[in-house]
Amino acid sequence: MRNFLNSESFNKIYEIFYDEKGIDDKGKVHCENIKKGLLIPKGDEELILHFCNNLYKIIAAYNQWENERFEQISEDNKNYCIYLKYWLYEKTENHNIRGFDINEYFQKWKDKLEEELNNNKKYPCKFNELNSTERDQMRNIYAFVLIYYRNLKKFNQNEYIDCKYLGYMGKGLNEYYDSLIKCSEEEAQSNYCEEFNEFQKTYMGHNIYLSTSKDDLDYKFDDTDTVNCPLEIKSLEYPLHLIYKEGKNRWHLSDQPIGSLNSSIISASSAIGTTVGISAFLLYLYKHTSFGSLFRTRMQKDNMILDDVNEGTQSLMLSTSHYESLPFENSDYNITYYSLNNS
């Protein structure tokens, strides 16, 4: 099997966090020292101590006390916060206690650990209070962007990945669409939107065009299919065009206004699926994260978004947003699109 993602930052960092045998001895001492004065979420001491130890690892690297674990990783240390959140959200989602919220205790453990370390240079990472539904929404968004979108070229070049993996990624697109609408309106000051907006500032780009459309074809797929999968790269550049399919609903991402795309690119009659290479890393995620359980249920959301990520972008500005119906040439359906740009 071609392990085409194993060289990427996500894989390396996630494995550092996941490795229960890789507990930092100094971090373990500090986490045990602060344990007495803090509450333990859901009574799971093993989880919170593992979280605390991972937090120590990135704080130590950030302050250049020790950086051996991360020295071969090109990712900006400040971005490790997102990876740690993804790890935490996976661990709590797979917990045997239903409805495991991300409560205030996680931020209190971070604050107490930095106090214990007598650290004046605070690590820029906030653990927002999220209920279990919000946690899962952010987890899905993180999975789409960190695993799929940041590796589009590799996914486009490789063959034979089961559709179940791309179905999982598509769920993150769905959540991103919902979150973009929600967090550009009246709820923008919520804890959830604070986290979502933080993520955008780190990973999202400008001048992207997002659309939804309807089709007469009620799309379905089998988990083991490797063609005509839910999430397709219709065009990698000039223009970029991604499409996600669920039932009769279609969602599009492009770096050009959707109405300007050639109809042959977005034709509903096209059954050409992007076939992407299966990797040992995806199997690793399937075994150790929520991949496995998610593949056994159909996605239920009605809307989703596909977004363009520029790794170095530091901010994203939402223009005055509007919806507009535009007909596709030689097609029987209309689209509704949502545009993001910096103008």
mmCIF file of C-alpha atoms in Angstrom:
data_model
loop_
_atom_site.group_PDB
_atom_site.id
_atom_site.type_symbol
_atom_site.label_atom_id
_atom_site.label_comp_id
_atom_site.label_asym_id
_atom_site.label_seq_id
_atom_site.Cartn_x
_atom_site.Cartn_y
_atom_site.Cartn_z
ATOM 1 C CA MET A 1 0.000 0.000 0.000
ATOM 2 C CA ARG A 2 1.263 3.461 -0.832
ATOM 3 C CA ASN A 3 1.697 5.472 2.306
ATOM 4 C CA PHE A 4 1.491 8.848 0.568
ATOM 5 C CA LEU A 5 0.569 10.971 3.588
ATOM 6 C CA ASN A 6 3.143 9.703 6.052
ATOM 7 C CA SER A 7 5.556 12.535 5.309
ATOM 8 C CA GLU A 8 3.017 15.203 6.182
ATOM 9 C CA SER A 9 2.940 17.274 9.367
ATOM 10 C CA PHE A 10 -0.490 16.026 10.374
ATOM 11 C CA ASN A 11 0.617 12.415 10.497
ATOM 12 C CA LYS A 12 3.830 13.124 12.397
ATOM 13 C CA ILE A 13 2.250 15.418 14.984
ATOM 14 C CA TYR A 14 -0.832 13.267 15.502
ATOM 15 C CA GLU A 15 1.286 10.194 16.151
ATOM 16 C CA ILE A 16 3.317 12.110 18.746
ATOM 17 C CA PHE A 17 0.093 12.985 20.545
ATOM 18 C CA TYR A 18 -1.446 9.534 20.167
ATOM 19 C CA ASP A 19 1.584 7.551 21.378
ATOM 20 C CA GLU A 20 0.775 6.514 24.937
ATOM 21 C CA LYS A 21 4.293 5.127 25.338
ATOM 22 C CA GLY A 22 5.830 8.470 24.423
ATOM 23 C CA ILE A 23 4.901 10.214 27.679
ATOM 24 C CA ASP A 24 7.353 12.972 28.550
ATOM 25 C CA ASP A 25 8.839 12.234 31.979
ATOM 26 C CA LYS A 26 9.220 15.898 32.953
ATOM 27 C CA GLY A 27 5.722 16.622 31.753
ATOM 28 C CA LYS A 28 4.388 13.688 33.752
ATOM 29 C CA VAL A 29 5.847 15.112 36.959
ATOM 30 C CA HIS A 30 4.384 18.562 36.337
ATOM 31 C CA CYS A 31 0.962 17.163 35.457
ATOM 32 C CA GLU A 32 0.899 15.044 38.606
ATOM 33 C CA ASN A 33 1.861 18.110 40.646
ATOM 34 C CA ILE A 34 -1.124 20.158 39.464
ATOM 35 C CA LYS A 35 -3.644 17.309 39.563
ATOM 36 C CA LYS A 36 -4.667 17.783 43.195
ATOM 37 C CA GLY A 37 -6.075 21.252 42.711
ATOM 38 C CA LEU A 38 -8.070 20.532 39.566
ATOM 39 C CA LEU A 39 -11.231 18.692 38.622
ATOM 40 C CA ILE A 40 -10.986 15.756 36.235
ATOM 41 C CA PRO A 41 -13.442 15.832 33.286
ATOM 42 C CA LYS A 42 -15.868 12.901 33.485
ATOM 43 C CA GLY A 43 -13.585 11.295 36.047
ATOM 44 C CA ASP A 44 -11.195 10.158 33.296
ATOM 45 C CA GLU A 45 -7.810 10.758 34.887
ATOM 46 C CA GLU A 46 -5.932 8.869 32.183
ATOM 47 C CA LEU A 47 -7.345 11.110 29.467
ATOM 48 C CA ILE A 48 -6.672 14.402 31.229
ATOM 49 C CA LEU A 49 -3.114 13.400 32.160
ATOM 50 C CA HIS A 50 -2.429 12.376 28.566
ATOM 51 C CA PHE A 51 -3.847 15.717 27.422
ATOM 52 C CA CYS A 52 -1.700 17.541 29.968
ATOM 53 C CA ASN A 53 1.422 15.690 28.842
ATOM 54 C CA ASN A 54 0.797 16.520 25.189
ATOM 55 C CA LEU A 55 0.251 20.124 26.168
ATOM 56 C CA TYR A 56 3.569 20.111 28.016
ATOM 57 C CA LYS A 57 5.321 18.795 24.888
ATOM 58 C CA ILE A 58 4.189 21.694 22.719
ATOM 59 C CA ILE A 59 4.740 24.308 25.450
ATOM 60 C CA ALA A 60 8.298 23.000 25.929
ATOM 61 C CA ALA A 61 8.910 23.157 22.177
ATOM 62 C CA TYR A 62 7.374 26.635 21.945
ATOM 63 C CA ASN A 63 9.724 27.898 24.659
ATOM 64 C CA GLN A 64 12.666 26.008 23.122
ATOM 65 C CA TRP A 65 13.298 24.015 26.283
ATOM 66 C CA GLU A 66 13.257 20.850 24.203
ATOM 67 C CA ASN A 67 12.236 20.221 20.623
ATOM 68 C CA GLU A 68 13.583 16.797 19.677
ATOM 69 C CA ARG A 69 10.141 15.379 18.963
ATOM 70 C CA PHE A 70 9.182 18.112 16.526
ATOM 71 C CA GLU A 71 12.527 19.014 14.948
ATOM 72 C CA GLN A 72 11.756 17.212 11.666
ATOM 73 C CA ILE A 73 8.354 18.896 11.330
ATOM 74 C CA SER A 74 8.103 22.081 9.283
ATOM 75 C CA GLU A 75 4.776 23.180 10.796
ATOM 76 C CA ASP A 76 4.686 26.447 12.761
ATOM 77 C CA ASN A 77 4.657 25.536 16.452
ATOM 78 C CA LYS A 78 1.684 27.829 17.068
ATOM 79 C CA ASN A 79 -0.382 25.585 14.798
ATOM 80 C CA TYR A 80 0.180 22.572 17.055
ATOM 81 C CA CYS A 81 -2.770 23.878 19.054
ATOM 82 C CA ILE A 82 -5.142 22.855 16.238
ATOM 83 C CA TYR A 83 -3.612 19.390 16.075
ATOM 84 C CA LEU A 84 -3.939 18.952 19.831
ATOM 85 C CA LYS A 85 -7.575 19.993 19.685
ATOM 86 C CA TYR A 86 -8.216 17.489 16.920
ATOM 87 C CA TRP A 87 -6.567 14.761 19.001
ATOM 88 C CA LEU A 88 -8.645 15.761 22.042
ATOM 89 C CA TYR A 89 -11.900 15.857 20.093
ATOM 90 C CA GLU A 90 -11.201 12.404 18.656
ATOM 91 C CA LYS A 91 -10.408 10.990 22.091
ATOM 92 C CA THR A 92 -13.543 12.409 23.686
ATOM 93 C CA GLU A 93 -15.748 11.449 20.726
ATOM 94 C CA ASN A 94 -14.603 7.842 21.080
ATOM 95 C CA HIS A 95 -15.070 7.920 24.852
ATOM 96 C CA ASN A 96 -17.475 5.416 26.379
ATOM 97 C CA ILE A 97 -19.349 8.290 28.061
ATOM 98 C CA ARG A 98 -21.887 9.773 25.662
ATOM 99 C CA GLY A 99 -22.021 13.535 25.317
ATOM 100 C CA PHE A 100 -18.449 14.223 26.447
ATOM 101 C CA ASP A 101 -18.353 18.030 26.315
ATOM 102 C CA ILE A 102 -15.204 20.130 26.155
ATOM 103 C CA ASN A 103 -15.759 22.023 29.380
ATOM 104 C CA GLU A 104 -13.831 24.704 31.230
ATOM 105 C CA TYR A 105 -11.621 22.135 32.948
ATOM 106 C CA PHE A 106 -9.367 21.709 29.917
ATOM 107 C CA GLN A 107 -8.488 25.408 29.812
ATOM 108 C CA LYS A 108 -7.969 25.371 33.587
ATOM 109 C CA TRP A 109 -5.472 22.534 33.213
ATOM 110 C CA LYS A 110 -3.558 24.572 30.638
ATOM 111 C CA ASP A 111 -3.554 27.670 32.849
ATOM 112 C CA LYS A 112 -2.428 25.672 35.873
ATOM 113 C CA LEU A 113 0.306 23.890 33.933
ATOM 114 C CA GLU A 114 1.782 27.180 32.732
ATOM 115 C CA GLU A 115 1.614 28.490 36.287
ATOM 116 C CA GLU A 116 3.430 25.360 37.472
ATOM 117 C CA LEU A 117 6.081 25.898 34.809
ATOM 118 C CA ASN A 118 6.468 29.523 35.902
ATOM 119 C CA ASN A 119 6.182 30.350 32.252
ATOM 120 C CA ASN A 120 5.879 34.011 31.324
ATOM 121 C CA LYS A 121 5.677 33.205 27.611
ATOM 122 C CA LYS A 122 2.162 31.788 27.393
ATOM 123 C CA TYR A 123 1.429 29.315 24.637
ATOM 124 C CA PRO A 124 -1.240 30.859 22.333
ATOM 125 C CA CYS A 125 -3.907 28.179 22.539
ATOM 126 C CA LYS A 126 -7.381 28.452 24.032
ATOM 127 C CA PHE A 127 -9.643 25.494 24.755
ATOM 128 C CA ASN A 128 -13.136 26.815 24.257
ATOM 129 C CA GLU A 129 -16.113 25.303 26.016
ATOM 130 C CA LEU A 130 -18.010 23.244 23.436
ATOM 131 C CA ASN A 131 -20.881 20.844 23.835
ATOM 132 C CA SER A 132 -20.465 17.414 22.263
ATOM 133 C CA THR A 133 -22.309 18.438 19.082
ATOM 134 C CA GLU A 134 -20.115 21.510 18.567
ATOM 135 C CA ARG A 135 -17.017 19.459 19.339
ATOM 136 C CA ASP A 136 -17.937 16.976 16.608
ATOM 137 C CA GLN A 137 -18.595 19.777 14.120
ATOM 138 C CA MET A 138 -15.147 21.246 14.671
ATOM 139 C CA ARG A 139 -13.544 17.799 14.622
ATOM 140 C CA ASN A 140 -15.036 17.126 11.200
ATOM 141 C CA ILE A 141 -13.840 20.491 9.869
ATOM 142 C CA TYR A 142 -10.332 19.861 11.187
ATOM 143 C CA ALA A 143 -10.260 16.426 9.548
ATOM 144 C CA PHE A 144 -11.283 17.798 6.157
ATOM 145 C CA VAL A 145 -8.742 20.617 6.124
ATOM 146 C CA LEU A 146 -5.774 18.991 7.872
ATOM 147 C CA ILE A 147 -5.981 15.599 6.177
ATOM 148 C CA TYR A 148 -7.626 16.224 2.815
ATOM 149 C CA TYR A 149 -7.439 19.821 1.689
ATOM 150 C CA ARG A 150 -3.818 20.386 2.629
ATOM 151 C CA ASN A 151 -2.917 17.323 0.561
ATOM 152 C CA LEU A 152 -5.072 17.884 -2.526
ATOM 153 C CA LYS A 153 -2.242 17.279 -4.976
ATOM 154 C CA LYS A 154 -1.369 13.975 -3.373
ATOM 155 C CA PHE A 155 -4.984 12.862 -3.297
ATOM 156 C CA ASN A 156 -5.306 13.835 -6.941
ATOM 157 C CA GLN A 157 -2.213 11.871 -7.987
ATOM 158 C CA ASN A 158 -2.992 8.592 -6.250
ATOM 159 C CA GLU A 159 -5.548 5.896 -6.993
ATOM 160 C CA TYR A 160 -7.937 3.503 -5.310
ATOM 161 C CA ILE A 161 -9.082 4.944 -2.046
ATOM 162 C CA ASP A 162 -12.385 3.618 -0.759
ATOM 163 C CA CYS A 163 -15.284 6.045 -1.066
ATOM 164 C CA LYS A 164 -15.943 5.723 2.667
ATOM 165 C CA TYR A 165 -12.852 7.843 3.350
ATOM 166 C CA LEU A 166 -13.958 10.603 1.012
ATOM 167 C CA GLY A 167 -17.444 10.420 2.494
ATOM 168 C CA TYR A 168 -15.901 11.151 5.870
ATOM 169 C CA MET A 169 -14.023 14.141 4.474
ATOM 170 C CA GLY A 170 -17.211 15.415 2.900
ATOM 171 C CA LYS A 171 -18.859 15.565 6.292
ATOM 172 C CA GLY A 172 -16.282 18.173 7.275
ATOM 173 C CA LEU A 173 -17.210 20.251 4.248
ATOM 174 C CA ASN A 174 -20.819 20.094 5.336
ATOM 175 C CA GLU A 175 -19.953 21.376 8.792
ATOM 176 C CA TYR A 176 -17.759 24.119 7.391
ATOM 177 C CA TYR A 177 -20.597 25.458 5.270
ATOM 178 C CA ASP A 178 -22.997 25.514 8.200
ATOM 179 C CA SER A 179 -20.397 27.131 10.438
ATOM 180 C CA LEU A 180 -19.515 29.837 7.942
ATOM 181 C CA ILE A 181 -23.128 30.937 7.730
ATOM 182 C CA LYS A 182 -23.683 30.684 11.457
ATOM 183 C CA CYS A 183 -20.533 32.546 12.441
ATOM 184 C CA SER A 184 -21.038 35.406 9.984
ATOM 185 C CA GLU A 185 -24.373 36.226 11.599
ATOM 186 C CA GLU A 186 -25.725 36.855 15.073
ATOM 187 C CA GLU A 187 -23.966 34.001 16.854
ATOM 188 C CA ALA A 188 -20.481 35.115 15.902
ATOM 189 C CA GLN A 189 -19.510 35.735 19.532
ATOM 190 C CA SER A 190 -20.250 32.199 20.726
ATOM 191 C CA ASN A 191 -17.488 29.892 21.942
ATOM 192 C CA TYR A 192 -17.980 27.754 18.870
ATOM 193 C CA CYS A 193 -17.619 30.694 16.492
ATOM 194 C CA GLU A 194 -14.572 31.924 18.364
ATOM 195 C CA GLU A 195 -12.900 28.595 17.672
ATOM 196 C CA PHE A 196 -14.128 28.442 14.093
ATOM 197 C CA ASN A 197 -12.895 31.972 13.364
ATOM 198 C CA GLU A 198 -9.535 31.191 14.963
ATOM 199 C CA PHE A 199 -9.190 28.253 12.617
ATOM 200 C CA GLN A 200 -10.025 30.429 9.615
ATOM 201 C CA LYS A 201 -7.352 32.955 10.522
ATOM 202 C CA THR A 202 -4.768 30.184 10.516
ATOM 203 C CA TYR A 203 -5.789 28.052 7.566
ATOM 204 C CA MET A 204 -8.335 29.692 5.271
ATOM 205 C CA GLY A 205 -7.753 31.852 2.201
ATOM 206 C CA HIS A 206 -9.393 34.611 0.194
ATOM 207 C CA ASN A 207 -11.315 34.662 -3.072
ATOM 208 C CA ILE A 208 -13.102 31.369 -2.779
ATOM 209 C CA TYR A 209 -16.533 30.612 -4.149
ATOM 210 C CA LEU A 210 -18.873 28.159 -2.492
ATOM 211 C CA SER A 211 -22.052 26.831 -3.974
ATOM 212 C CA THR A 212 -24.896 24.386 -3.557
ATOM 213 C CA SER A 213 -26.999 22.840 -6.290
ATOM 214 C CA LYS A 214 -29.709 20.231 -6.776
ATOM 215 C CA ASP A 215 -29.660 17.313 -9.159
ATOM 216 C CA ASP A 216 -32.281 14.845 -10.342
ATOM 217 C CA LEU A 217 -29.888 11.988 -9.647
ATOM 218 C CA ASP A 218 -30.190 10.591 -6.115
ATOM 219 C CA TYR A 219 -26.523 9.817 -5.544
ATOM 220 C CA LYS A 220 -25.514 6.791 -3.482
ATOM 221 C CA PHE A 221 -22.285 4.905 -3.035
ATOM 222 C CA ASP A 222 -20.893 1.761 -1.445
ATOM 223 C CA ASP A 223 -18.117 2.109 1.115
ATOM 224 C CA THR A 224 -15.739 -0.020 -0.933
ATOM 225 C CA ASP A 225 -16.292 1.824 -4.228
ATOM 226 C CA THR A 226 -13.218 3.603 -5.575
ATOM 227 C CA VAL A 227 -14.793 5.572 -8.447
ATOM 228 C CA ASN A 228 -17.562 8.165 -8.505
ATOM 229 C CA CYS A 229 -16.959 8.866 -4.821
ATOM 230 C CA PRO A 230 -18.805 11.549 -2.795
ATOM 231 C CA LEU A 231 -15.899 14.006 -2.784
ATOM 232 C CA GLU A 232 -14.228 14.661 -6.125
ATOM 233 C CA ILE A 233 -11.478 16.861 -7.462
ATOM 234 C CA LYS A 234 -13.054 17.898 -10.745
ATOM 235 C CA SER A 235 -10.222 20.299 -11.522
ATOM 236 C CA LEU A 236 -7.121 20.938 -9.424
ATOM 237 C CA GLU A 237 -6.276 24.362 -10.858
ATOM 238 C CA TYR A 238 -7.277 26.906 -13.509
ATOM 239 C CA PRO A 239 -9.840 26.722 -12.001
ATOM 240 C CA LEU A 240 -9.836 24.767 -8.787
ATOM 241 C CA HIS A 241 -13.132 22.918 -8.570
ATOM 242 C CA LEU A 242 -14.190 20.428 -5.898
ATOM 243 C CA ILE A 243 -17.598 18.824 -5.677
ATOM 244 C CA TYR A 244 -19.296 16.865 -2.917
ATOM 245 C CA LYS A 245 -22.397 14.764 -3.523
ATOM 246 C CA GLU A 246 -25.024 13.540 -1.090
ATOM 247 C CA GLY A 247 -28.393 12.348 -2.352
ATOM 248 C CA LYS A 248 -29.688 15.009 -4.738
ATOM 249 C CA ASN A 249 -27.583 17.748 -3.159
ATOM 250 C CA ARG A 250 -24.323 19.010 -4.625
ATOM 251 C CA TRP A 251 -21.765 21.362 -3.098
ATOM 252 C CA HIS A 252 -19.010 23.097 -5.032
ATOM 253 C CA LEU A 253 -15.827 24.956 -4.240
ATOM 254 C CA SER A 254 -13.911 26.990 -6.781
ATOM 255 C CA ASP A 255 -11.408 29.814 -6.936
ATOM 256 C CA GLN A 256 -13.606 31.431 -9.603
ATOM 257 C CA PRO A 257 -17.250 32.513 -9.509
ATOM 258 C CA ILE A 258 -19.262 29.349 -10.005
ATOM 259 C CA GLY A 259 -21.279 30.792 -12.894
ATOM 260 C CA SER A 260 -18.097 31.293 -14.918
ATOM 261 C CA LEU A 261 -17.117 27.645 -14.816
ATOM 262 C CA ASN A 262 -17.533 25.672 -17.994
ATOM 263 C CA SER A 263 -20.674 23.573 -17.741
ATOM 264 C CA SER A 264 -18.815 20.441 -18.765
ATOM 265 C CA ILE A 265 -16.799 20.681 -15.572
ATOM 266 C CA ILE A 266 -19.836 20.805 -13.316
ATOM 267 C CA SER A 267 -22.325 18.856 -15.376
ATOM 268 C CA ALA A 268 -24.530 16.629 -13.251
ATOM 269 C CA SER A 269 -24.314 13.979 -15.947
ATOM 270 C CA SER A 270 -20.608 13.496 -15.381
ATOM 271 C CA ALA A 271 -19.867 10.240 -13.586
ATOM 272 C CA ILE A 272 -16.117 10.591 -13.582
ATOM 273 C CA GLY A 273 -14.989 10.119 -9.994
ATOM 274 C CA THR A 274 -11.617 11.080 -8.638
ATOM 275 C CA THR A 275 -9.842 7.917 -7.591
ATOM 276 C CA VAL A 276 -7.405 8.481 -4.781
ATOM 277 C CA GLY A 277 -4.739 6.212 -3.354
ATOM 278 C CA ILE A 278 -5.435 4.337 -0.129
ATOM 279 C CA SER A 279 -2.679 4.729 2.462
ATOM 280 C CA ALA A 280 -1.564 3.054 5.618
ATOM 281 C CA PHE A 281 -2.063 6.380 7.341
ATOM 282 C CA LEU A 282 -5.779 6.420 6.529
ATOM 283 C CA LEU A 283 -6.015 2.863 7.815
ATOM 284 C CA TYR A 284 -4.268 4.054 10.964
ATOM 285 C CA LEU A 285 -6.914 6.742 11.395
ATOM 286 C CA TYR A 286 -9.642 4.213 10.670
ATOM 287 C CA LYS A 287 -8.374 2.039 13.511
ATOM 288 C CA HIS A 288 -7.545 4.672 16.111
ATOM 289 C CA THR A 289 -10.040 7.497 15.523
ATOM 290 C CA SER A 290 -13.702 8.024 14.790
ATOM 291 C CA PHE A 291 -13.239 7.093 11.120
ATOM 292 C CA GLY A 292 -14.525 3.589 11.737
ATOM 293 C CA SER A 293 -17.735 4.511 13.519
ATOM 294 C CA LEU A 294 -18.561 7.353 11.146
ATOM 295 C CA PHE A 295 -18.365 5.129 8.108
ATOM 296 C CA ARG A 296 -21.226 3.028 9.405
ATOM 297 C CA THR A 297 -23.706 5.874 9.293
ATOM 298 C CA ARG A 298 -24.908 8.016 6.404
ATOM 299 C CA MET A 299 -24.286 11.738 6.548
ATOM 300 C CA GLN A 300 -27.436 13.622 7.538
ATOM 301 C CA LYS A 301 -26.642 17.296 7.045
ATOM 302 C CA ASP A 302 -28.291 19.226 4.200
ATOM 303 C CA ASN A 303 -25.593 21.789 3.490
ATOM 304 C CA MET A 304 -21.859 21.879 3.187
ATOM 305 C CA ILE A 305 -18.975 23.957 1.970
ATOM 306 C CA LEU A 306 -15.688 23.351 0.300
ATOM 307 C CA ASP A 307 -12.989 25.860 1.028
ATOM 308 C CA ASP A 308 -9.669 26.906 -0.325
ATOM 309 C CA VAL A 309 -6.805 26.769 2.157
ATOM 310 C CA ASN A 310 -3.658 28.820 1.865
ATOM 311 C CA GLU A 311 -1.245 27.608 4.489
ATOM 312 C CA GLY A 312 0.447 30.933 5.063
ATOM 313 C CA THR A 313 -2.675 33.082 5.237
ATOM 314 C CA GLN A 314 -3.070 34.888 8.539
ATOM 315 C CA SER A 315 -6.586 36.293 8.209
ATOM 316 C CA LEU A 316 -9.827 35.853 6.340
ATOM 317 C CA MET A 317 -12.292 38.685 5.839
ATOM 318 C CA LEU A 318 -15.903 37.992 4.984
ATOM 319 C CA SER A 319 -17.250 40.394 2.441
ATOM 320 C CA THR A 320 -20.866 41.481 2.540
ATOM 321 C CA SER A 321 -22.335 38.060 1.886
ATOM 322 C CA HIS A 322 -25.227 37.311 -0.367
ATOM 323 C CA TYR A 323 -26.927 34.465 -2.142
ATOM 324 C CA GLU A 324 -27.615 34.501 -5.834
ATOM 325 C CA SER A 325 -29.148 32.001 -8.252
ATOM 326 C CA LEU A 326 -27.190 31.402 -11.423
ATOM 327 C CA PRO A 327 -28.120 28.903 -14.138
ATOM 328 C CA PHE A 328 -25.580 26.429 -15.446
ATOM 329 C CA GLU A 329 -25.351 26.281 -19.230
ATOM 330 C CA ASN A 330 -26.869 23.111 -20.685
ATOM 331 C CA SER A 331 -28.052 22.017 -17.263
ATOM 332 C CA ASP A 332 -31.428 21.624 -15.614
ATOM 333 C CA TYR A 333 -30.600 22.994 -12.189
ATOM 334 C CA ASN A 334 -29.629 26.235 -10.503
ATOM 335 C CA ILE A 335 -26.949 26.956 -7.963
ATOM 336 C CA THR A 336 -26.803 29.115 -4.894
ATOM 337 C CA TYR A 337 -23.341 30.386 -4.083
ATOM 338 C CA TYR A 338 -21.593 32.051 -1.186
ATOM 339 C CA SER A 339 -18.561 34.159 -1.980
ATOM 340 C CA LEU A 340 -15.648 35.008 0.301
ATOM 341 C CA ASN A 341 -13.116 37.605 -0.653
ATOM 342 C CA ASN A 342 -11.060 40.407 0.785
ATOM 343 C CA SER A 343 -12.475 43.234 -1.299
#
